[in-house]
PDB file of C-alpha atoms in Angstrom:
ATOM      1  CA  ALA A   1     135.558-209.071 115.483  1.00 68.00           C
ATOM      2  CA  ASP A   2     137.184-210.713 118.481  1.00 85.00           C
ATOM      3  CA  ARG A   3     135.307-213.951 119.319  1.00 88.00           C
ATOM      4  CA  THR A   4     136.329-213.858 122.963  1.00 90.00           C
ATOM      5  CA  GLU A   5     135.014-210.330 123.347  1.00 91.00           C
ATOM      6  CA  MET A   6     131.773-211.245 121.552  1.00 91.00           C
ATOM      7  CA  ASP A   7     131.323-214.256 123.849  1.00 89.00           C
ATOM      8  CA  THR A   8     131.889-212.113 126.937  1.00 90.00           C
ATOM      9  CA  VAL A   9     129.401-209.465 125.783  1.00 91.00           C
ATOM     10  CA  MET A  10     126.790-212.120 124.999  1.00 90.00           C
ATOM     11  CA  ARG A  11     127.222-213.903 128.330  1.00 88.00           C
ATOM     12  CA  GLU A  12     127.006-210.663 130.302  1.00 89.00           C
ATOM     13  CA  ALA A  13     123.875-209.614 128.418  1.00 89.00           C
ATOM     14  CA  TRP A  14     122.049-212.930 128.913  1.00 88.00           C
ATOM     15  CA  ASP A  15     123.289-213.857 132.398  1.00 86.00           C
ATOM     16  CA  GLY A  16     120.520-211.908 134.114  1.00 82.00           C
ATOM     17  CA  VAL A  17     117.898-213.588 131.954  1.00 82.00           C
ATOM     18  CA  CYS A  18     119.223-217.155 132.098  1.00 80.00           C
ATOM     19  CA  ASN A  19     120.161-217.049 135.783  1.00 79.00           C
ATOM     20  CA  ALA A  20     117.487-214.708 137.083  1.00 77.00           C
ATOM     21  CA  HIS A  21     116.418-217.014 139.906  1.00 76.00           C
ATOM     22  CA  LYS A  22     119.869-218.246 140.973  1.00 76.00           C
ATOM     23  CA  VAL A  23     118.322-221.609 141.971  1.00 80.00           C
ATOM     24  CA  GLU A  24     117.078-224.638 140.085  1.00 79.00           C
ATOM     25  CA  PRO A  25     113.422-224.161 139.129  1.00 80.00           C
ATOM     26  CA  ASP A  26     110.934-226.386 140.957  1.00 88.00           C
ATOM     27  CA  TYR A  27     109.051-228.521 138.430  1.00 90.00           C
ATOM     28  CA  LEU A  28     106.126-229.375 140.715  1.00 93.00           C
ATOM     29  CA  ARG A  29     105.456-225.694 141.451  1.00 92.00           C
ATOM     30  CA  PHE A  30     105.599-224.971 137.733  1.00 91.00           C
ATOM     31  CA  LYS A  31     103.292-227.897 136.923  1.00 92.00           C
ATOM     32  CA  ASN A  32     100.785-226.902 139.617  1.00 95.00           C
ATOM     33  CA  ARG A  33     100.675-223.358 138.312  1.00 94.00           C
ATOM     34  CA  TYR A  34     100.760-223.967 134.541  1.00 94.00           C
ATOM     35  CA  GLY A  35      99.870-227.655 134.162  1.00 93.00           C
ATOM     36  CA  GLN A  36      96.427-226.884 132.754  1.00 94.00           C
ATOM     37  CA  PHE A  37      98.133-225.318 129.732  1.00 94.00           C
ATOM     38  CA  ILE A  38     100.433-228.281 129.029  1.00 90.00           C
ATOM     39  CA  THR A  39      99.120-230.763 126.490  1.00 88.00           C
ATOM     40  CA  LYS A  40     100.684-233.973 125.252  1.00 84.00           C
ATOM     41  CA  HIS A  41     101.124-234.655 121.568  1.00 82.00           C
ATOM     42  CA  ARG A  42     102.404-237.873 120.057  1.00 80.00           C
ATOM     43  CA  MET A  43     105.411-237.232 117.906  1.00 77.00           C
ATOM     44  CA  LYS A  44     105.141-238.550 114.368  1.00 82.00           C
ATOM     45  CA  LYS A  45     108.363-240.241 113.479  1.00 82.00           C
ATOM     46  CA  GLN A  46     109.674-242.515 110.773  1.00 90.00           C
ATOM     47  CA  PRO A  47     111.514-245.666 111.815  1.00 94.00           C
ATOM     48  CA  LEU A  48     115.281-245.230 111.854  1.00 96.00           C
ATOM     49  CA  THR A  49     117.165-247.298 109.279  1.00 97.00           C
ATOM     50  CA  GLY A  50     120.755-248.252 108.658  1.00 97.00           C
ATOM     51  CA  LEU A  51     120.668-246.012 105.593  1.00 97.00           C
ATOM     52  CA  CYS A  52     119.651-243.036 107.776  1.00 96.00           C
ATOM     53  CA  LEU A  53     122.563-243.755 110.136  1.00 96.00           C
ATOM     54  CA  GLN A  54     124.935-244.065 107.182  1.00 96.00           C
ATOM     55  CA  LYS A  55     123.830-240.663 105.835  1.00 96.00           C
ATOM     56  CA  VAL A  56     124.406-239.028 109.234  1.00 94.00           C
ATOM     57  CA  LEU A  57     127.804-240.672 109.614  1.00 94.00           C
ATOM     58  CA  LYS A  58     128.851-239.472 106.134  1.00 93.00           C
ATOM     59  CA  ASN A  59     128.601-235.881 107.359  1.00 91.00           C
ATOM     60  CA  LYS A  60     130.647-236.481 110.509  1.00 89.00           C
ATOM     61  CA  LYS A  61     134.375-235.863 110.682  1.00 88.00           C
ATOM     62  CA  ALA A  62     136.243-239.154 110.986  1.00 84.00           C
ATOM     63  CA  LYS A  63     138.879-237.759 113.351  1.00 84.00           C
ATOM     64  CA  GLY A  64     138.201-237.179 117.003  1.00 76.00           C
ATOM     65  CA  ALA A  65     137.864-238.814 120.351  1.00 77.00           C
ATOM     66  CA  CYS A  66     135.659-241.799 120.944  1.00 81.00           C
ATOM     67  CA  GLY A  67     132.359-241.604 122.785  1.00 79.00           C
ATOM     68  CA  VAL A  68     131.623-243.146 126.182  1.00 80.00           C
ATOM     69  CA  ASP A  69     130.866-246.395 124.343  1.00 81.00           C
ATOM     70  CA  GLY A  70     134.415-246.524 122.985  1.00 83.00           C
ATOM     71  CA  TRP A  71     133.407-246.150 119.306  1.00 87.00           C
ATOM     72  CA  ARG A  72     135.036-243.628 117.009  1.00 90.00           C
ATOM     73  CA  VAL A  73     133.223-242.088 114.035  1.00 91.00           C
ATOM     74  CA  ALA A  74     135.791-243.597 111.658  1.00 92.00           C
ATOM     75  CA  GLU A  75     134.957-247.068 113.012  1.00 94.00           C
ATOM     76  CA  LEU A  76     131.204-246.507 112.739  1.00 94.00           C
ATOM     77  CA  LYS A  77     131.639-245.363 109.131  1.00 94.00           C
ATOM     78  CA  ARG A  78     133.245-248.728 108.292  1.00 95.00           C
ATOM     79  CA  LEU A  79     130.359-250.828 109.644  1.00 96.00           C
ATOM     80  CA  PRO A  80     128.481-252.846 107.026  1.00 97.00           C
ATOM     81  CA  MET A  81     124.855-251.961 106.326  1.00 97.00           C
ATOM     82  CA  SER A  82     123.666-255.127 108.107  1.00 97.00           C
ATOM     83  CA  LEU A  83     125.164-253.899 111.398  1.00 97.00           C
ATOM     84  CA  LEU A  84     123.875-250.350 110.883  1.00 97.00           C
ATOM     85  CA  ASP A  85     120.408-251.863 110.330  1.00 98.00           C
ATOM     86  CA  GLY A  86     120.792-253.767 113.615  1.00 97.00           C
ATOM     87  CA  LEU A  87     121.830-250.607 115.445  1.00 94.00           C
ATOM     88  CA  ALA A  88     118.846-248.775 113.954  1.00 97.00           C
ATOM     89  CA  ALA A  89     116.555-251.610 115.086  1.00 96.00           C
ATOM     90  CA  LEU A  90     117.931-251.258 118.635  1.00 93.00           C
ATOM     91  CA  PHE A  91     117.244-247.499 118.643  1.00 92.00           C
ATOM     92  CA  ASN A  92     113.733-248.091 117.251  1.00 94.00           C
ATOM     93  CA  LEU A  93     113.039-250.585 120.053  1.00 94.00           C
ATOM     94  CA  VAL A  94     114.269-248.095 122.649  1.00 91.00           C
ATOM     95  CA  GLU A  95     111.862-245.480 121.255  1.00 89.00           C
ATOM     96  CA  GLU A  96     108.980-247.957 121.184  1.00 89.00           C
ATOM     97  CA  ILE A  97     109.506-249.135 124.770  1.00 90.00           C
ATOM     98  CA  GLY A  98     110.272-245.663 126.078  1.00 86.00           C
ATOM     99  CA  ARG A  99     113.143-246.734 128.334  1.00 87.00           C
ATOM    100  CA  ARG A 100     116.798-246.371 127.546  1.00 85.00           C
ATOM    101  CA  PRO A 101     119.481-248.807 128.676  1.00 84.00           C
ATOM    102  CA  LYS A 102     121.876-247.195 131.161  1.00 83.00           C
ATOM    103  CA  ALA A 103     124.623-247.306 128.542  1.00 78.00           C
ATOM    104  CA  LEU A 104     122.592-244.906 126.356  1.00 78.00           C
ATOM    105  CA  CYS A 105     121.984-242.457 129.206  1.00 81.00           C
ATOM    106  CA  THR A 106     125.556-241.214 129.515  1.00 80.00           C
ATOM    107  CA  ALA A 107     126.890-238.369 127.407  1.00 77.00           C
ATOM    108  CA  LEU A 108     130.226-236.627 127.139  1.00 73.00           C
ATOM    109  CA  VAL A 109     129.979-232.855 127.115  1.00 69.00           C
ATOM    110  CA  SER A 110     133.068-230.928 126.189  1.00 65.00           C
ATOM    111  CA  ARG A 111     133.689-227.315 125.602  1.00 58.00           C
TER     112      ARG A 111
END
């Protein structure tokens, strides 16, 4: 099957659903109407470790462009465990505090 044709068919079929309102939804209106049904639940999570990061990096392709931080996957794969542990500790602190440094709030999105 032709991937381009499949993509076109899918987009045409879902466009009316995904873009039904043609404007950005208003969160406050939504919250006022449905807020009574929204409950908060604490997420149970295990602390991130250097070993966890190493396992994730193992499954990533080494080739490719760098991220906004300037790091390439191949470079991250070569970091010693002590630095991966430090990086994991930073991410754990970010989760604990609940605020991300500006440098962690930027993402590259490509198509």
